[in-house]
PDB file of C-alpha atoms in Angstrom:
ATOM      1  CA  UNK A 269    -184.492 -22.881 -98.591  1.00 45.00           C
ATOM      2  CA  UNK A 270    -185.802 -25.340 -96.060  1.00 46.00           C
ATOM      3  CA  UNK A 271    -187.259 -28.517 -97.459  1.00 49.00           C
ATOM      4  CA  UNK A 272    -190.994 -28.917 -96.723  1.00 49.00           C
ATOM      5  CA  UNK A 273    -190.296 -32.382 -95.314  1.00 49.00           C
ATOM      6  CA  UNK A 274    -187.392 -31.316 -93.062  1.00 51.00           C
ATOM      7  CA  UNK A 275    -187.944 -30.724 -89.329  1.00 53.00           C
ATOM      8  CA  UNK A 276    -187.216 -27.132 -88.221  1.00 58.00           C
ATOM      9  CA  UNK A 277    -184.492 -26.756 -85.622  1.00 61.00           C
ATOM     10  CA  UNK A 278    -186.876 -25.213 -83.108  1.00 64.00           C
ATOM     11  CA  UNK A 279    -189.293 -28.109 -83.483  1.00 62.00           C
ATOM     12  CA  UNK A 280    -186.439 -30.621 -83.219  1.00 61.00           C
ATOM     13  CA  UNK A 281    -185.428 -29.088 -79.907  1.00 63.00           C
ATOM     14  CA  UNK A 282    -188.964 -29.526 -78.535  1.00 66.00           C
ATOM     15  CA  UNK A 283    -189.155 -33.223 -79.370  1.00 66.00           C
ATOM     16  CA  UNK A 284    -189.010 -35.701 -76.468  1.00 66.00           C
ATOM     17  CA  UNK A 285    -185.500 -37.050 -75.828  1.00 67.00           C
ATOM     18  CA  UNK A 286    -186.416 -40.453 -77.298  1.00 67.00           C
ATOM     19  CA  UNK A 287    -187.014 -38.843 -80.740  1.00 68.00           C
ATOM     20  CA  UNK A 288    -183.806 -36.792 -80.750  1.00 72.00           C
ATOM     21  CA  UNK A 289    -180.527 -37.928 -82.268  1.00 75.00           C
ATOM     22  CA  UNK A 290    -178.478 -39.630 -79.496  1.00 76.00           C
ATOM     23  CA  UNK A 291    -175.051 -38.142 -78.709  1.00 81.00           C
ATOM     24  CA  UNK A 292    -171.801 -39.839 -79.794  1.00 86.00           C
ATOM     25  CA  UNK A 293    -171.192 -41.362 -76.354  1.00 88.00           C
ATOM     26  CA  UNK A 294    -174.476 -43.263 -76.642  1.00 88.00           C
ATOM     27  CA  UNK A 295    -173.359 -44.774 -79.968  1.00 89.00           C
ATOM     28  CA  UNK A 296    -170.032 -45.777 -78.407  1.00 92.00           C
ATOM     29  CA  UNK A 297    -171.808 -47.322 -75.422  1.00 92.00           C
ATOM     30  CA  UNK A 298    -174.185 -49.186 -77.734  1.00 92.00           C
ATOM     31  CA  UNK A 299    -171.301 -50.591 -79.753  1.00 94.00           C
ATOM     32  CA  UNK A 300    -169.542 -51.732 -76.560  1.00 95.00           C
ATOM     33  CA  UNK A 301    -172.707 -53.499 -75.354  1.00 95.00           C
ATOM     34  CA  UNK A 302    -173.170 -55.094 -78.786  1.00 95.00           C
ATOM     35  CA  UNK A 303    -169.568 -56.328 -78.705  1.00 94.00           C
ATOM     36  CA  UNK A 304    -170.046 -57.771 -75.195  1.00 94.00           C
ATOM     37  CA  UNK A 305    -173.276 -59.456 -76.323  1.00 93.00           C
ATOM     38  CA  UNK A 306    -171.566 -61.107 -79.310  1.00 92.00           C
ATOM     39  CA  UNK A 307    -168.582 -62.141 -77.163  1.00 91.00           C
ATOM     40  CA  UNK A 308    -170.986 -63.590 -74.573  1.00 90.00           C
ATOM     41  CA  UNK A 309    -172.630 -65.746 -77.222  1.00 86.00           C
ATOM     42  CA  UNK A 310    -169.193 -66.854 -78.457  1.00 86.00           C
ATOM     43  CA  UNK A 311    -167.852 -67.945 -75.028  1.00 89.00           C
ATOM     44  CA  UNK A 312    -171.107 -69.728 -74.139  1.00 83.00           C
ATOM     45  CA  UNK A 313    -170.461 -72.209 -76.981  1.00 81.00           C
ATOM     46  CA  UNK A 314    -174.175 -72.890 -77.310  1.00 78.00           C
ATOM     47  CA  UNK A 315    -173.820 -75.084 -80.359  1.00 82.00           C
ATOM     48  CA  UNK A 316    -176.752 -77.104 -81.765  1.00 81.00           C
ATOM     49  CA  UNK A 317    -174.875 -80.301 -80.840  1.00 83.00           C
ATOM     50  CA  UNK A 318    -174.619 -79.281 -77.177  1.00 82.00           C
ATOM     51  CA  UNK A 319    -178.278 -78.251 -77.073  1.00 83.00           C
ATOM     52  CA  UNK A 320    -179.354 -81.545 -78.642  1.00 83.00           C
ATOM     53  CA  UNK A 321    -177.272 -83.641 -76.223  1.00 82.00           C
ATOM     54  CA  UNK A 322    -178.526 -81.504 -73.338  1.00 83.00           C
ATOM     55  CA  UNK A 323    -182.112 -82.260 -74.287  1.00 84.00           C
ATOM     56  CA  UNK A 324    -181.263 -85.953 -74.152  1.00 83.00           C
ATOM     57  CA  UNK A 325    -179.827 -85.661 -70.624  1.00 84.00           C
ATOM     58  CA  UNK A 326    -182.836 -83.550 -69.592  1.00 85.00           C
ATOM     59  CA  UNK A 327    -185.041 -86.402 -70.772  1.00 86.00           C
ATOM     60  CA  UNK A 328    -183.013 -88.847 -68.629  1.00 85.00           C
ATOM     61  CA  UNK A 329    -183.434 -86.552 -65.612  1.00 84.00           C
ATOM     62  CA  UNK A 330    -187.200 -86.363 -66.088  1.00 86.00           C
ATOM     63  CA  UNK A 331    -187.481 -90.140 -66.521  1.00 87.00           C
ATOM     64  CA  UNK A 332    -185.618 -90.691 -63.230  1.00 85.00           C
ATOM     65  CA  UNK A 333    -187.569 -87.928 -61.465  1.00 84.00           C
ATOM     66  CA  UNK A 334    -191.033 -89.335 -62.255  1.00 85.00           C
ATOM     67  CA  UNK A 335    -192.904 -90.339 -60.252  1.00 86.00           C
ATOM     68  CA  UNK A 336    -191.790 -88.031 -57.397  1.00 86.00           C
ATOM     69  CA  UNK A 337    -190.711 -89.836 -54.233  1.00 84.00           C
ATOM     70  CA  UNK A 338    -192.798 -88.603 -51.281  1.00 84.00           C
ATOM     71  CA  UNK A 339    -191.309 -90.968 -48.683  1.00 84.00           C
ATOM     72  CA  UNK A 340    -189.445 -88.018 -47.072  1.00 84.00           C
ATOM     73  CA  UNK A 341    -192.216 -85.486 -47.604  1.00 85.00           C
ATOM     74  CA  UNK A 342    -192.551 -84.894 -43.868  1.00 86.00           C
ATOM     75  CA  UNK A 343    -188.858 -83.957 -43.566  1.00 86.00           C
ATOM     76  CA  UNK A 344    -189.167 -81.713 -46.613  1.00 87.00           C
ATOM     77  CA  UNK A 345    -192.247 -80.060 -45.100  1.00 89.00           C
ATOM     78  CA  UNK A 346    -190.337 -79.044 -41.966  1.00 89.00           C
ATOM     79  CA  UNK A 347    -187.408 -77.851 -44.070  1.00 87.00           C
ATOM     80  CA  UNK A 348    -189.624 -75.703 -46.254  1.00 87.00           C
ATOM     81  CA  UNK A 349    -191.322 -74.344 -43.136  1.00 88.00           C
ATOM     82  CA  UNK A 350    -187.886 -73.273 -41.895  1.00 88.00           C
ATOM     83  CA  UNK A 351    -187.292 -71.649 -45.281  1.00 87.00           C
ATOM     84  CA  UNK A 352    -190.524 -69.671 -45.009  1.00 88.00           C
ATOM     85  CA  UNK A 353    -189.711 -68.608 -41.454  1.00 89.00           C
ATOM     86  CA  UNK A 354    -186.231 -67.491 -42.537  1.00 89.00           C
ATOM     87  CA  UNK A 355    -187.785 -65.372 -45.269  1.00 89.00           C
ATOM     88  CA  UNK A 356    -190.411 -63.895 -42.941  1.00 90.00           C
ATOM     89  CA  UNK A 357    -188.047 -63.005 -40.091  1.00 92.00           C
ATOM     90  CA  UNK A 358    -185.379 -61.667 -42.455  1.00 91.00           C
ATOM     91  CA  UNK A 359    -187.905 -59.533 -44.323  1.00 92.00           C
ATOM     92  CA  UNK A 360    -189.412 -58.042 -41.151  1.00 93.00           C
ATOM     93  CA  UNK A 361    -185.966 -57.173 -39.780  1.00 93.00           C
ATOM     94  CA  UNK A 362    -184.920 -55.730 -43.150  1.00 92.00           C
ATOM     95  CA  UNK A 363    -188.079 -53.623 -43.485  1.00 93.00           C
ATOM     96  CA  UNK A 364    -187.706 -52.211 -39.943  1.00 93.00           C
ATOM     97  CA  UNK A 365    -184.090 -51.266 -40.644  1.00 93.00           C
ATOM     98  CA  UNK A 366    -185.067 -49.762 -44.009  1.00 92.00           C
ATOM     99  CA  UNK A 367    -187.406 -47.143 -42.517  1.00 90.00           C
ATOM    100  CA  UNK A 368    -184.775 -44.961 -40.759  1.00 91.00           C
ATOM    101  CA  UNK A 369    -182.340 -45.571 -43.603  1.00 91.00           C
ATOM    102  CA  UNK A 370    -184.911 -44.334 -46.141  1.00 90.00           C
ATOM    103  CA  UNK A 371    -185.592 -41.213 -44.060  1.00 89.00           C
ATOM    104  CA  UNK A 372    -181.874 -40.408 -43.936  1.00 90.00           C
ATOM    105  CA  UNK A 373    -181.489 -41.052 -47.691  1.00 88.00           C
ATOM    106  CA  UNK A 374    -184.402 -38.865 -48.852  1.00 87.00           C
ATOM    107  CA  UNK A 375    -184.027 -35.257 -49.940  1.00 85.00           C
ATOM    108  CA  UNK A 376    -187.028 -33.997 -47.996  1.00 82.00           C
ATOM    109  CA  UNK A 377    -186.368 -35.803 -44.682  1.00 83.00           C
ATOM    110  CA  UNK A 378    -182.595 -36.062 -44.337  1.00 84.00           C
ATOM    111  CA  UNK A 379    -181.059 -33.795 -41.701  1.00 83.00           C
ATOM    112  CA  UNK A 380    -178.006 -33.078 -43.840  1.00 85.00           C
ATOM    113  CA  UNK A 381    -177.030 -33.509 -47.526  1.00 87.00           C
ATOM    114  CA  UNK A 382    -173.817 -35.278 -46.500  1.00 89.00           C
ATOM    115  CA  UNK A 383    -175.801 -37.757 -44.418  1.00 89.00           C
ATOM    116  CA  UNK A 384    -178.041 -38.369 -47.428  1.00 88.00           C
ATOM    117  CA  UNK A 385    -175.032 -38.980 -49.691  1.00 91.00           C
ATOM    118  CA  UNK A 386    -173.400 -41.411 -47.264  1.00 91.00           C
ATOM    119  CA  UNK A 387    -176.660 -43.283 -46.614  1.00 89.00           C
ATOM    120  CA  UNK A 388    -177.452 -43.589 -50.312  1.00 89.00           C
ATOM    121  CA  UNK A 389    -173.965 -44.869 -51.018  1.00 90.00           C
ATOM    122  CA  UNK A 390    -174.283 -47.514 -48.306  1.00 89.00           C
ATOM    123  CA  UNK A 391    -177.694 -48.641 -49.594  1.00 88.00           C
ATOM    124  CA  UNK A 392    -176.313 -48.852 -53.137  1.00 88.00           C
ATOM    125  CA  UNK A 393    -173.313 -50.869 -51.928  1.00 88.00           C
ATOM    126  CA  UNK A 394    -175.545 -53.295 -50.006  1.00 87.00           C
ATOM    127  CA  UNK A 395    -177.848 -53.702 -52.988  1.00 85.00           C
ATOM    128  CA  UNK A 396    -175.131 -54.366 -55.546  1.00 86.00           C
ATOM    129  CA  UNK A 397    -173.633 -57.334 -53.648  1.00 86.00           C
ATOM    130  CA  UNK A 398    -175.567 -60.539 -54.542  1.00 86.00           C
ATOM    131  CA  UNK A 399    -177.365 -62.322 -51.720  1.00 84.00           C
ATOM    132  CA  UNK A 400    -175.332 -65.493 -52.320  1.00 85.00           C
ATOM    133  CA  UNK A 401    -172.170 -63.540 -51.530  1.00 88.00           C
ATOM    134  CA  UNK A 402    -173.753 -62.191 -48.337  1.00 88.00           C
ATOM    135  CA  UNK A 403    -174.757 -65.766 -47.431  1.00 87.00           C
ATOM    136  CA  UNK A 404    -171.180 -67.004 -47.832  1.00 88.00           C
ATOM    137  CA  UNK A 405    -169.926 -64.128 -45.679  1.00 89.00           C
ATOM    138  CA  UNK A 406    -172.430 -64.827 -42.891  1.00 88.00           C
ATOM    139  CA  UNK A 407    -171.815 -68.590 -43.052  1.00 86.00           C
ATOM    140  CA  UNK A 408    -168.111 -67.869 -42.497  1.00 88.00           C
ATOM    141  CA  UNK A 409    -168.924 -65.374 -39.728  1.00 88.00           C
ATOM    142  CA  UNK A 410    -171.549 -67.250 -37.678  1.00 86.00           C
ATOM    143  CA  UNK A 411    -171.586 -70.752 -39.141  1.00 83.00           C
ATOM    144  CA  UNK A 412    -174.062 -72.894 -41.048  1.00 82.00           C
ATOM    145  CA  UNK A 413    -177.786 -72.704 -40.419  1.00 82.00           C
ATOM    146  CA  UNK A 414    -180.873 -70.494 -40.618  1.00 85.00           C
ATOM    147  CA  UNK A 415    -179.242 -67.613 -38.703  1.00 88.00           C
ATOM    148  CA  UNK A 416    -176.939 -66.947 -41.653  1.00 87.00           C
ATOM    149  CA  UNK A 417    -179.944 -67.071 -43.987  1.00 87.00           C
ATOM    150  CA  UNK A 418    -181.932 -64.605 -41.863  1.00 90.00           C
ATOM    151  CA  UNK A 419    -179.060 -62.103 -41.763  1.00 91.00           C
ATOM    152  CA  UNK A 420    -178.568 -62.469 -45.514  1.00 91.00           C
ATOM    153  CA  UNK A 421    -182.226 -61.801 -46.253  1.00 92.00           C
ATOM    154  CA  UNK A 422    -182.312 -58.864 -43.825  1.00 92.00           C
ATOM    155  CA  UNK A 423    -179.362 -57.208 -45.569  1.00 92.00           C
ATOM    156  CA  UNK A 424    -180.829 -57.930 -49.001  1.00 91.00           C
ATOM    157  CA  UNK A 425    -184.201 -56.432 -47.997  1.00 92.00           C
ATOM    158  CA  UNK A 426    -182.432 -53.431 -46.470  1.00 91.00           C
ATOM    159  CA  UNK A 427    -180.956 -52.615 -49.868  1.00 89.00           C
ATOM    160  CA  UNK A 428    -184.205 -53.350 -51.721  1.00 89.00           C
ATOM    161  CA  UNK A 429    -186.680 -51.546 -49.455  1.00 90.00           C
ATOM    162  CA  UNK A 430    -184.240 -48.783 -48.503  1.00 89.00           C
ATOM    163  CA  UNK A 431    -184.117 -47.639 -52.107  1.00 89.00           C
ATOM    164  CA  UNK A 432    -187.834 -47.867 -52.889  1.00 90.00           C
ATOM    165  CA  UNK A 433    -188.933 -46.407 -49.547  1.00 90.00           C
ATOM    166  CA  UNK A 434    -186.608 -43.456 -50.141  1.00 89.00           C
ATOM    167  CA  UNK A 435    -187.929 -42.870 -53.656  1.00 88.00           C
ATOM    168  CA  UNK A 436    -191.531 -42.935 -52.396  1.00 87.00           C
ATOM    169  CA  UNK A 437    -190.766 -40.452 -49.620  1.00 87.00           C
ATOM    170  CA  UNK A 438    -189.219 -38.039 -52.126  1.00 86.00           C
ATOM    171  CA  UNK A 439    -192.342 -38.292 -54.338  1.00 85.00           C
ATOM    172  CA  UNK A 440    -194.697 -37.188 -51.542  1.00 82.00           C
ATOM    173  CA  UNK A 441    -196.676 -33.997 -51.995  1.00 82.00           C
ATOM    174  CA  UNK A 442    -195.176 -31.270 -49.765  1.00 79.00           C
ATOM    175  CA  UNK A 443    -198.600 -30.036 -48.560  1.00 80.00           C
ATOM    176  CA  UNK A 444    -199.123 -32.329 -45.509  1.00 79.00           C
ATOM    177  CA  UNK A 445    -195.508 -31.885 -44.411  1.00 78.00           C
ATOM    178  CA  UNK A 446    -195.700 -28.086 -44.721  1.00 80.00           C
ATOM    179  CA  UNK A 447    -199.028 -27.958 -42.890  1.00 81.00           C
ATOM    180  CA  UNK A 448    -197.688 -29.879 -39.909  1.00 77.00           C
ATOM    181  CA  UNK A 449    -194.450 -27.893 -39.909  1.00 79.00           C
ATOM    182  CA  UNK A 450    -196.459 -24.651 -39.841  1.00 81.00           C
ATOM    183  CA  UNK A 451    -198.194 -25.810 -36.643  1.00 81.00           C
ATOM    184  CA  UNK A 452    -194.806 -26.115 -34.930  1.00 76.00           C
ATOM    185  CA  UNK A 453    -194.623 -29.910 -35.020  1.00 77.00           C
ATOM    186  CA  UNK A 454    -191.240 -31.484 -34.375  1.00 79.00           C
ATOM    187  CA  UNK A 455    -189.340 -33.401 -37.064  1.00 79.00           C
ATOM    188  CA  UNK A 456    -190.465 -36.686 -35.511  1.00 80.00           C
ATOM    189  CA  UNK A 457    -194.047 -35.443 -35.415  1.00 83.00           C
ATOM    190  CA  UNK A 458    -193.931 -34.508 -39.095  1.00 82.00           C
ATOM    191  CA  UNK A 459    -192.555 -37.953 -39.999  1.00 82.00           C
ATOM    192  CA  UNK A 460    -195.148 -39.818 -37.920  1.00 82.00           C
ATOM    193  CA  UNK A 461    -198.055 -37.531 -38.813  1.00 82.00           C
ATOM    194  CA  UNK A 462    -197.441 -36.817 -42.509  1.00 81.00           C
ATOM    195  CA  UNK A 463    -194.645 -38.850 -44.117  1.00 83.00           C
ATOM    196  CA  UNK A 464    -195.490 -42.336 -42.871  1.00 84.00           C
ATOM    197  CA  UNK A 465    -199.300 -42.104 -43.339  1.00 85.00           C
ATOM    198  CA  UNK A 466    -198.938 -40.835 -46.926  1.00 84.00           C
ATOM    199  CA  UNK A 467    -196.329 -43.411 -47.891  1.00 85.00           C
ATOM    200  CA  UNK A 468    -197.846 -46.322 -45.950  1.00 86.00           C
ATOM    201  CA  UNK A 469    -199.619 -48.074 -48.897  1.00 85.00           C
ATOM    202  CA  UNK A 470    -196.437 -47.987 -50.958  1.00 85.00           C
ATOM    203  CA  UNK A 471    -194.415 -49.262 -47.992  1.00 87.00           C
ATOM    204  CA  UNK A 472    -196.801 -52.200 -47.569  1.00 88.00           C
ATOM    205  CA  UNK A 473    -196.752 -53.072 -51.287  1.00 86.00           C
ATOM    206  CA  UNK A 474    -192.960 -52.928 -51.435  1.00 88.00           C
ATOM    207  CA  UNK A 475    -192.642 -55.021 -48.280  1.00 89.00           C
ATOM    208  CA  UNK A 476    -194.938 -57.698 -49.723  1.00 86.00           C
ATOM    209  CA  UNK A 477    -192.812 -57.832 -52.858  1.00 86.00           C
ATOM    210  CA  UNK A 478    -189.888 -58.219 -50.488  1.00 87.00           C
ATOM    211  CA  UNK A 479    -191.521 -61.260 -48.864  1.00 86.00           C
ATOM    212  CA  UNK A 480    -191.994 -62.929 -52.262  1.00 84.00           C
ATOM    213  CA  UNK A 481    -188.412 -62.112 -53.193  1.00 86.00           C
ATOM    214  CA  UNK A 482    -187.115 -63.435 -49.866  1.00 87.00           C
ATOM    215  CA  UNK A 483    -188.905 -66.779 -50.180  1.00 85.00           C
ATOM    216  CA  UNK A 484    -187.281 -67.388 -53.555  1.00 83.00           C
ATOM    217  CA  UNK A 485    -183.904 -66.257 -52.217  1.00 84.00           C
ATOM    218  CA  UNK A 486    -184.194 -68.432 -49.101  1.00 84.00           C
ATOM    219  CA  UNK A 487    -184.488 -71.542 -51.274  1.00 81.00           C
ATOM    220  CA  UNK A 488    -181.225 -70.728 -53.044  1.00 82.00           C
ATOM    221  CA  UNK A 489    -179.412 -69.728 -49.844  1.00 82.00           C
ATOM    222  CA  UNK A 490    -179.699 -73.291 -48.566  1.00 78.00           C
ATOM    223  CA  UNK A 491    -177.422 -74.415 -51.391  1.00 78.00           C
ATOM    224  CA  UNK A 492    -174.506 -72.621 -49.704  1.00 78.00           C
ATOM    225  CA  UNK A 493    -175.313 -73.871 -46.215  1.00 75.00           C
ATOM    226  CA  UNK A 494    -177.597 -71.099 -44.976  1.00 74.00           C
ATOM    227  CA  UNK A 495    -180.323 -73.551 -43.923  1.00 75.00           C
ATOM    228  CA  UNK A 496    -183.781 -74.368 -45.211  1.00 79.00           C
ATOM    229  CA  UNK A 497    -185.042 -76.528 -48.045  1.00 83.00           C
ATOM    230  CA  UNK A 498    -182.059 -75.668 -50.240  1.00 82.00           C
ATOM    231  CA  UNK A 499    -179.911 -78.039 -48.160  1.00 83.00           C
ATOM    232  CA  UNK A 500    -182.315 -80.901 -48.858  1.00 85.00           C
ATOM    233  CA  UNK A 501    -182.460 -80.028 -52.544  1.00 86.00           C
ATOM    234  CA  UNK A 502    -178.684 -79.885 -52.839  1.00 84.00           C
ATOM    235  CA  UNK A 503    -178.331 -83.243 -51.057  1.00 86.00           C
ATOM    236  CA  UNK A 504    -180.908 -84.922 -53.296  1.00 87.00           C
ATOM    237  CA  UNK A 505    -179.241 -83.669 -56.465  1.00 87.00           C
ATOM    238  CA  UNK A 506    -175.770 -84.734 -55.315  1.00 85.00           C
ATOM    239  CA  UNK A 507    -177.031 -88.237 -54.449  1.00 88.00           C
ATOM    240  CA  UNK A 508    -178.828 -88.466 -57.816  1.00 87.00           C
ATOM    241  CA  UNK A 509    -182.179 -88.833 -56.014  1.00 88.00           C
ATOM    242  CA  UNK A 510    -183.991 -86.880 -58.707  1.00 88.00           C
ATOM    243  CA  UNK A 511    -187.383 -88.267 -57.638  1.00 90.00           C
ATOM    244  CA  UNK A 512    -186.913 -86.679 -54.202  1.00 89.00           C
ATOM    245  CA  UNK A 513    -185.602 -83.504 -55.809  1.00 89.00           C
ATOM    246  CA  UNK A 514    -188.785 -83.286 -57.880  1.00 90.00           C
ATOM    247  CA  UNK A 515    -190.872 -83.565 -54.709  1.00 91.00           C
ATOM    248  CA  UNK A 516    -188.927 -80.644 -53.223  1.00 90.00           C
ATOM    249  CA  UNK A 517    -189.326 -78.581 -56.399  1.00 90.00           C
ATOM    250  CA  UNK A 518    -193.095 -79.168 -56.392  1.00 91.00           C
ATOM    251  CA  UNK A 519    -193.324 -78.134 -52.726  1.00 89.00           C
ATOM    252  CA  UNK A 520    -191.294 -74.968 -53.417  1.00 87.00           C
ATOM    253  CA  UNK A 521    -193.570 -74.129 -56.325  1.00 89.00           C
ATOM    254  CA  UNK A 522    -196.665 -74.538 -54.147  1.00 90.00           C
ATOM    255  CA  UNK A 523    -195.283 -72.321 -51.373  1.00 87.00           C
ATOM    256  CA  UNK A 524    -194.089 -69.578 -53.742  1.00 85.00           C
ATOM    257  CA  UNK A 525    -197.390 -69.597 -55.665  1.00 88.00           C
ATOM    258  CA  UNK A 526    -199.435 -69.446 -52.456  1.00 88.00           C
ATOM    259  CA  UNK A 527    -197.330 -66.583 -51.071  1.00 84.00           C
ATOM    260  CA  UNK A 528    -197.684 -64.600 -54.304  1.00 83.00           C
ATOM    261  CA  UNK A 529    -201.450 -65.096 -54.282  1.00 86.00           C
ATOM    262  CA  UNK A 530    -201.788 -63.963 -50.658  1.00 86.00           C
ATOM    263  CA  UNK A 531    -199.473 -61.023 -51.303  1.00 80.00           C
ATOM    264  CA  UNK A 532    -201.493 -59.925 -54.353  1.00 81.00           C
ATOM    265  CA  UNK A 533    -204.744 -60.051 -52.396  1.00 83.00           C
ATOM    266  CA  UNK A 534    -203.307 -57.927 -49.589  1.00 81.00           C
ATOM    267  CA  UNK A 535    -201.910 -55.386 -52.056  1.00 76.00           C
ATOM    268  CA  UNK A 536    -205.298 -55.029 -53.759  1.00 78.00           C
ATOM    269  CA  UNK A 537    -206.912 -54.274 -50.399  1.00 76.00           C
ATOM    270  CA  UNK A 538    -204.254 -51.784 -49.291  1.00 69.00           C
ATOM    271  CA  UNK A 539    -203.628 -49.861 -52.508  1.00 67.00           C
TER     272      UNK A 539
END
């Protein structure tokens, strides 16, 4: 006899997946992740003594950083302008390259399933390699400077926007595409007349997120010689000029905050 408090098998089967008992492989995966988490804490050696001494050195850094030294603010301004330009050019190039890639990687616009599989695999491979690794590769290939940073950002945005553009294209309602196809429109006509107009707001929003992401990345890329304000920041830290480093950090914060504010305003108008 079934207990009044027990869940019938038929009802259990209708429950959402999150309420159902996970399979054995999930438990094994959870245990592996738990073991890696515990091992990560162990190898980090984050002891209270290290944290306490670190707070002391952080206090020394702040005491040497205040007040910020603005004697080289003009040089830093031009360097951060280069950083912004690197991010802007790299993002625009990456977004333009992402559009045909997304069309080839989407179920409803790809000319062939094999093309879709190959394109998706390439986008996934590009996305999984960190931008710092791409920066080192391009610095070796074409030398130090903003050109390596622009190529790095373009590749990074290609992986980022290629994925999200493709997902948005696959989510489109089939009605507009079918209507244009029924009129005898070519594949290019369907893409320009139905796919792009319907997905345009999402494309713009994703691209603006890409700009914000690129500005933050461009700062870090300078640390490996890819140009921009990161070179100045690295030099200041190595020379123990923490007051100049604080000036650079404040300028980076202002630029990133301003770009996020402008990006949010544009997204609200477009969406």
